[in-house]
């Protein structure tokens, strides 16, 4: 084909933007026609826009009067794109995406191969273009809070884990850092913080820096985190801290917030006596089960009240033994014997009356696996099978079918008894008694005794 389809200037659809799932997105290569030049083929090429060292690779090839085809690198498009064939009447080459996916976010370029008037092969390239996939932000995933500093506590950076159905207990003057995480969309947005309070007419708005934590490739979006640090004041009583992505500000329900802040004022603490309450226990590491021989387990107890509470630690199975007289108890010996329920008692005295509150935490230190007993059992079984195989060979050579060689049965009986005894000793506690095979111990002690498998009786024989 050397007449009618000629190319000098090549163009491609510029800067396509769409959300995941967008339908009927077209990427079109066009060219001007001049005489005495004829088209060989058109290639639509692509490269990963994030890789600056990547090269453009053909993903679709169009030839005059032939069906357009996807190349091997473009095989990921199979089943979700439509290719426009190049003909005498329609000279544009195009890919129509039925639906956009994350993988379609690439840089694209058209390359035209043609014969010039001297029949020399030439190439003409278009300017690059890009398909940019966008993603909407969603309601934040979580909001958490940490005490950074406190006038009365020695523990810092403790997660408070706010519950929507409970109060978040704080003291006036404490510094608390709130953290919000979630899907911030693409291009990435940022989180906005609000403080709403019945003591304030308008919400207080805070703008903080939002940091992108990680990509979310399945939804072509980004996950972000934002921190807000506040010093708690008396005006924060019954306030809530709220977080949302800025583009969702006017969308109902697209925010997450803390529970009510229960602020205990410093002035009230000086004048008002408050019995101990709100006893909480923090466990580090915070696991349901703890492996044996780990470094340690740290238990921290905190209660509120005025005067400041004092603390006692003890185990449920031995309440007379005091483990600690501070709010901190460390289990340094992480062994099975230290499994159990640990109780913290917080107390204070008002007008010669002692007030007590308790809380408890279960510590489960898991057993080590029975590797050694299992190995011994396997070895014993292998030996048993070897002896049995040897006995079968001798039995076929020397003994009639209805006769049992009692000495061999005796050896197998002793072996079975030793095997069961070893397993019992290795796996079960020492103070548990077990039944052995009937007659096995007596057979093992006396070499003149033989066990008759047919009659089930012990016989005296000459050795």
PDB file of C-alpha atoms in Angstrom, residues 223-405:
ATOM      1  CA  UNK A 223      -3.300   5.612  52.586  1.00  0.00           C
ATOM      2  CA  UNK A 224      -2.384   8.549  54.779  1.00  0.00           C
ATOM      3  CA  UNK A 225      -1.893   9.412  58.436  1.00  0.00           C
ATOM      4  CA  UNK A 226      -2.157  12.661  60.361  1.00  0.00           C
ATOM      5  CA  UNK A 227      -1.311  13.612  63.958  1.00  0.00           C
ATOM      6  CA  UNK A 228      -2.889  16.280  66.156  1.00  0.00           C
ATOM      7  CA  UNK A 229      -1.283  17.181  69.489  1.00  0.00           C
ATOM      8  CA  UNK A 230      -3.390  19.062  72.066  1.00  0.00           C
ATOM      9  CA  UNK A 231      -2.971  20.173  75.652  1.00  0.00           C
ATOM     10  CA  UNK A 232      -6.156  19.305  77.497  1.00  0.00           C
ATOM     11  CA  UNK A 233      -7.988  22.172  79.200  1.00  0.00           C
ATOM     12  CA  UNK A 234     -11.126  22.473  81.328  1.00  0.00           C
ATOM     13  CA  UNK A 235     -13.050  23.632  78.239  1.00  0.00           C
ATOM     14  CA  UNK A 236     -12.513  20.207  76.670  1.00  0.00           C
ATOM     15  CA  UNK A 237     -14.997  18.560  79.034  1.00  0.00           C
ATOM     16  CA  UNK A 238     -17.395  16.392  76.955  1.00  0.00           C
ATOM     17  CA  UNK A 239     -15.671  17.477  73.740  1.00  0.00           C
ATOM     18  CA  UNK A 240     -15.043  15.161  70.782  1.00  0.00           C
ATOM     19  CA  UNK A 241     -12.096  15.114  68.376  1.00  0.00           C
ATOM     20  CA  UNK A 242     -13.149  14.483  64.774  1.00  0.00           C
ATOM     21  CA  UNK A 243     -11.142  13.614  61.631  1.00  0.00           C
ATOM     22  CA  UNK A 244     -12.144  13.549  57.934  1.00  0.00           C
ATOM     23  CA  UNK A 245     -10.578  13.941  54.487  1.00  0.00           C
ATOM     24  CA  UNK A 246     -11.009  17.504  53.213  1.00  0.00           C
ATOM     25  CA  UNK A 247     -13.016  16.615  50.083  1.00  0.00           C
ATOM     26  CA  UNK A 248     -15.575  14.799  52.285  1.00  0.00           C
ATOM     27  CA  UNK A 249     -16.240  17.795  54.555  1.00  0.00           C
ATOM     28  CA  UNK A 250     -19.853  18.222  53.444  1.00  0.00           C
ATOM     29  CA  UNK A 251     -20.691  14.527  53.095  1.00  0.00           C
ATOM     30  CA  UNK A 252     -22.732  13.230  56.074  1.00  0.00           C
ATOM     31  CA  UNK A 253     -21.139  10.414  58.042  1.00  0.00           C
ATOM     32  CA  UNK A 254     -17.741  10.553  56.299  1.00  0.00           C
ATOM     33  CA  UNK A 255     -15.839  11.299  59.511  1.00  0.00           C
ATOM     34  CA  UNK A 256     -14.545   9.413  62.517  1.00  0.00           C
ATOM     35  CA  UNK A 257     -14.372  10.793  66.060  1.00  0.00           C
ATOM     36  CA  UNK A 258     -13.324   9.941  69.594  1.00  0.00           C
ATOM     37  CA  UNK A 259     -15.635   9.229  72.481  1.00  0.00           C
ATOM     38  CA  UNK A 260     -16.501  12.064  74.867  1.00  0.00           C
ATOM     39  CA  UNK A 261     -13.521  13.539  76.708  1.00  0.00           C
ATOM     40  CA  UNK A 262     -14.007  13.181  80.458  1.00  0.00           C
ATOM     41  CA  UNK A 263     -11.709  15.932  81.719  1.00  0.00           C
ATOM     42  CA  UNK A 264     -10.899  16.090  85.413  1.00  0.00           C
ATOM     43  CA  UNK A 265     -10.032  19.685  86.233  1.00  0.00           C
ATOM     44  CA  UNK A 266      -6.952  20.517  88.278  1.00  0.00           C
ATOM     45  CA  UNK A 267      -8.890  22.969  90.488  1.00  0.00           C
ATOM     46  CA  UNK A 268     -11.517  20.334  91.235  1.00  0.00           C
ATOM     47  CA  UNK A 269      -8.823  17.845  92.135  1.00  0.00           C
ATOM     48  CA  UNK A 270      -7.438  20.231  94.742  1.00  0.00           C
ATOM     49  CA  UNK A 271     -10.819  20.887  96.375  1.00  0.00           C
ATOM     50  CA  UNK A 272     -12.799  17.733  95.757  1.00  0.00           C
ATOM     51  CA  UNK A 273     -12.104  14.313  97.173  1.00  0.00           C
ATOM     52  CA  UNK A 274     -12.857  11.628  94.606  1.00  0.00           C
ATOM     53  CA  UNK A 275     -12.908   7.902  95.383  1.00  0.00           C
ATOM     54  CA  UNK A 276     -10.781   5.803  93.101  1.00  0.00           C
ATOM     55  CA  UNK A 277     -12.375   4.814  89.760  1.00  0.00           C
ATOM     56  CA  UNK A 278     -11.542   4.025  86.128  1.00  0.00           C
ATOM     57  CA  UNK A 279      -8.895   1.362  86.803  1.00  0.00           C
ATOM     58  CA  UNK A 280      -7.262   0.382  83.510  1.00  0.00           C
ATOM     59  CA  UNK A 281      -4.510  -2.145  82.767  1.00  0.00           C
ATOM     60  CA  UNK A 282      -2.109  -1.914  79.858  1.00  0.00           C
ATOM     61  CA  UNK A 283      -0.187  -5.009  78.724  1.00  0.00           C
ATOM     62  CA  UNK A 284       2.986  -4.956  76.610  1.00  0.00           C
ATOM     63  CA  UNK A 285       3.348  -6.803  74.346  1.00  0.00           C
ATOM     64  CA  UNK A 286      -0.403  -6.802  73.826  1.00  0.00           C
ATOM     65  CA  UNK A 287      -0.965 -10.433  72.777  1.00  0.00           C
ATOM     66  CA  UNK A 288      -3.520 -13.101  73.638  1.00  0.00           C
ATOM     67  CA  UNK A 289      -0.738 -15.645  74.087  1.00  0.00           C
ATOM     68  CA  UNK A 290       2.884 -15.145  74.992  1.00  0.00           C
ATOM     69  CA  UNK A 291       5.690 -17.435  73.900  1.00  0.00           C
ATOM     70  CA  UNK A 292       7.905 -18.940  76.556  1.00  0.00           C
ATOM     71  CA  UNK A 293      11.337 -17.461  77.204  1.00  0.00           C
ATOM     72  CA  UNK A 294      10.522 -14.056  75.661  1.00  0.00           C
ATOM     73  CA  UNK A 295      12.224 -11.066  77.332  1.00  0.00           C
ATOM     74  CA  UNK A 296       9.443  -9.905  79.657  1.00  0.00           C
ATOM     75  CA  UNK A 297       5.804  -8.859  79.978  1.00  0.00           C
ATOM     76  CA  UNK A 298       5.084  -5.357  81.308  1.00  0.00           C
ATOM     77  CA  UNK A 299       1.811  -4.651  83.132  1.00  0.00           C
ATOM     78  CA  UNK A 300       0.811  -1.061  83.898  1.00  0.00           C
ATOM     79  CA  UNK A 301      -2.158  -0.065  86.040  1.00  0.00           C
ATOM     80  CA  UNK A 302      -3.785   3.366  86.175  1.00  0.00           C
ATOM     81  CA  UNK A 303      -6.702   4.617  88.212  1.00  0.00           C
ATOM     82  CA  UNK A 304      -8.220   8.043  88.793  1.00  0.00           C
ATOM     83  CA  UNK A 305      -9.150   9.691  92.044  1.00  0.00           C
ATOM     84  CA  UNK A 306      -8.202  12.319  94.589  1.00  0.00           C
ATOM     85  CA  UNK A 307      -6.011  11.701  96.533  1.00  0.00           C
ATOM     86  CA  UNK A 308      -3.908   9.844  93.974  1.00  0.00           C
ATOM     87  CA  UNK A 309      -4.459   6.080  94.229  1.00  0.00           C
ATOM     88  CA  UNK A 310      -1.878   3.636  95.489  1.00  0.00           C
ATOM     89  CA  UNK A 311      -1.472   0.231  93.854  1.00  0.00           C
ATOM     90  CA  UNK A 312      -1.001  -3.445  94.679  1.00  0.00           C
ATOM     91  CA  UNK A 313      -0.387  -6.313  92.249  1.00  0.00           C
ATOM     92  CA  UNK A 314      -1.119  -9.994  92.995  1.00  0.00           C
ATOM     93  CA  UNK A 315      -2.200 -13.193  91.246  1.00  0.00           C
ATOM     94  CA  UNK A 316      -5.676 -14.626  91.528  1.00  0.00           C
ATOM     95  CA  UNK A 317      -4.375 -17.995  92.748  1.00  0.00           C
ATOM     96  CA  UNK A 318      -2.291 -16.410  95.522  1.00  0.00           C
ATOM     97  CA  UNK A 319      -3.825 -13.169  96.737  1.00  0.00           C
ATOM     98  CA  UNK A 320      -1.737 -13.139  99.906  1.00  0.00           C
ATOM     99  CA  UNK A 321       1.509 -12.640  97.989  1.00  0.00           C
ATOM    100  CA  UNK A 322       1.981  -9.031  96.871  1.00  0.00           C
ATOM    101  CA  UNK A 323       3.906  -8.844  93.606  1.00  0.00           C
ATOM    102  CA  UNK A 324       4.321  -5.052  93.416  1.00  0.00           C
ATOM    103  CA  UNK A 325       3.353  -1.948  95.377  1.00  0.00           C
ATOM    104  CA  UNK A 326       3.518   0.409  92.391  1.00  0.00           C
ATOM    105  CA  UNK A 327       1.391   0.785  89.290  1.00  0.00           C
ATOM    106  CA  UNK A 328       4.020  -1.199  87.353  1.00  0.00           C
ATOM    107  CA  UNK A 329       4.695  -4.939  87.434  1.00  0.00           C
ATOM    108  CA  UNK A 330       7.150  -6.714  85.136  1.00  0.00           C
ATOM    109  CA  UNK A 331       7.059 -10.491  84.546  1.00  0.00           C
ATOM    110  CA  UNK A 332      10.743 -11.133  83.923  1.00  0.00           C
ATOM    111  CA  UNK A 333      10.522 -14.938  84.029  1.00  0.00           C
ATOM    112  CA  UNK A 334       8.210 -15.808  81.130  1.00  0.00           C
ATOM    113  CA  UNK A 335       7.489 -19.472  81.869  1.00  0.00           C
ATOM    114  CA  UNK A 336       4.388 -21.639  82.036  1.00  0.00           C
ATOM    115  CA  UNK A 337       4.174 -21.388  85.833  1.00  0.00           C
ATOM    116  CA  UNK A 338       3.557 -17.644  85.533  1.00  0.00           C
ATOM    117  CA  UNK A 339       0.407 -18.145  83.476  1.00  0.00           C
ATOM    118  CA  UNK A 340      -2.673 -16.846  85.248  1.00  0.00           C
ATOM    119  CA  UNK A 341      -4.881 -13.892  86.101  1.00  0.00           C
ATOM    120  CA  UNK A 342      -3.045 -10.844  87.454  1.00  0.00           C
ATOM    121  CA  UNK A 343      -5.053  -8.392  89.548  1.00  0.00           C
ATOM    122  CA  UNK A 344      -4.361  -4.705  90.129  1.00  0.00           C
ATOM    123  CA  UNK A 345      -5.880  -3.051  93.186  1.00  0.00           C
ATOM    124  CA  UNK A 346      -6.068   0.756  93.164  1.00  0.00           C
ATOM    125  CA  UNK A 347      -7.098   2.447  96.399  1.00  0.00           C
ATOM    126  CA  UNK A 348      -7.249   5.803  98.158  1.00  0.00           C
ATOM    127  CA  UNK A 349      -8.374   6.997 101.587  1.00  0.00           C
ATOM    128  CA  UNK A 350     -10.949   9.752 102.146  1.00  0.00           C
ATOM    129  CA  UNK A 351     -12.000  10.696 105.708  1.00  0.00           C
ATOM    130  CA  UNK A 352     -10.407   7.524 107.065  1.00  0.00           C
ATOM    131  CA  UNK A 353     -12.425   5.389 104.644  1.00  0.00           C
ATOM    132  CA  UNK A 354     -10.477   3.290 102.162  1.00  0.00           C
ATOM    133  CA  UNK A 355     -11.905   2.974  98.653  1.00  0.00           C
ATOM    134  CA  UNK A 356     -10.780   0.154  96.387  1.00  0.00           C
ATOM    135  CA  UNK A 357     -11.225  -0.662  92.715  1.00  0.00           C
ATOM    136  CA  UNK A 358      -9.910  -3.712  90.874  1.00  0.00           C
ATOM    137  CA  UNK A 359      -9.126  -4.781  87.372  1.00  0.00           C
ATOM    138  CA  UNK A 360      -7.494  -7.929  86.046  1.00  0.00           C
ATOM    139  CA  UNK A 361      -5.698  -9.247  82.987  1.00  0.00           C
ATOM    140  CA  UNK A 362      -5.163 -12.828  81.868  1.00  0.00           C
ATOM    141  CA  UNK A 363      -1.609 -13.825  80.924  1.00  0.00           C
ATOM    142  CA  UNK A 364      -1.372 -17.021  78.878  1.00  0.00           C
ATOM    143  CA  UNK A 365       2.157 -18.373  78.383  1.00  0.00           C
ATOM    144  CA  UNK A 366       1.977 -21.192  75.850  1.00  0.00           C
ATOM    145  CA  UNK A 367       3.555 -24.636  76.193  1.00  0.00           C
ATOM    146  CA  UNK A 368       6.682 -25.587  74.266  1.00  0.00           C
ATOM    147  CA  UNK A 369       6.111 -28.241  71.601  1.00  0.00           C
ATOM    148  CA  UNK A 370       6.828 -31.856  72.428  1.00  0.00           C
ATOM    149  CA  UNK A 371       9.557 -32.269  69.853  1.00  0.00           C
ATOM    150  CA  UNK A 372      11.744 -34.726  71.806  1.00  0.00           C
ATOM    151  CA  UNK A 373       9.005 -37.218  72.828  1.00  0.00           C
ATOM    152  CA  UNK A 374       7.628 -37.325  69.278  1.00  0.00           C
ATOM    153  CA  UNK A 375      11.103 -38.005  67.880  1.00  0.00           C
ATOM    154  CA  UNK A 376      11.622 -40.830  70.377  1.00  0.00           C
ATOM    155  CA  UNK A 377       8.272 -42.338  69.443  1.00  0.00           C
ATOM    156  CA  UNK A 378       9.144 -42.327  65.744  1.00  0.00           C
ATOM    157  CA  UNK A 379      12.496 -44.042  66.398  1.00  0.00           C
ATOM    158  CA  UNK A 380      10.844 -46.724  68.535  1.00  0.00           C
ATOM    159  CA  UNK A 381       8.212 -47.423  65.865  1.00  0.00           C
ATOM    160  CA  UNK A 382      10.922 -47.809  63.201  1.00  0.00           C
ATOM    161  CA  UNK A 383      12.858 -50.270  65.398  1.00  0.00           C
ATOM    162  CA  UNK A 384       9.665 -52.187  66.130  1.00  0.00           C
ATOM    163  CA  UNK A 385       8.872 -52.588  62.430  1.00  0.00           C
ATOM    164  CA  UNK A 386      12.427 -53.709  61.666  1.00  0.00           C
ATOM    165  CA  UNK A 387      12.287 -56.417  64.356  1.00  0.00           C
ATOM    166  CA  UNK A 388       8.900 -57.540  63.133  1.00  0.00           C
ATOM    167  CA  UNK A 389      10.123 -57.826  59.524  1.00  0.00           C
ATOM    168  CA  UNK A 390      13.136 -59.899  60.624  1.00  0.00           C
ATOM    169  CA  UNK A 391      10.933 -62.202  62.703  1.00  0.00           C
ATOM    170  CA  UNK A 392       8.592 -62.751  59.762  1.00  0.00           C
ATOM    171  CA  UNK A 393      11.465 -63.951  57.590  1.00  0.00           C
ATOM    172  CA  UNK A 394      12.652 -66.470  60.197  1.00  0.00           C
ATOM    173  CA  UNK A 395       9.072 -67.570  60.791  1.00  0.00           C
ATOM    174  CA  UNK A 396       8.599 -68.533  57.141  1.00  0.00           C
ATOM    175  CA  UNK A 397      11.785 -70.620  57.079  1.00  0.00           C
ATOM    176  CA  UNK A 398      11.632 -72.625  60.320  1.00  0.00           C
ATOM    177  CA  UNK A 399       8.200 -72.583  61.951  1.00  0.00           C
ATOM    178  CA  UNK A 400       4.830 -74.049  60.942  1.00  0.00           C
ATOM    179  CA  UNK A 401       1.896 -71.666  60.423  1.00  0.00           C
ATOM    180  CA  UNK A 402       0.081 -72.593  63.661  1.00  0.00           C
ATOM    181  CA  UNK A 403       3.101 -72.081  65.949  1.00  0.00           C
ATOM    182  CA  UNK A 404       4.143 -68.892  67.756  1.00  0.00           C
ATOM    183  CA  UNK A 405       7.748 -68.315  68.733  1.00  0.00           C
TER     184      UNK A 405
END
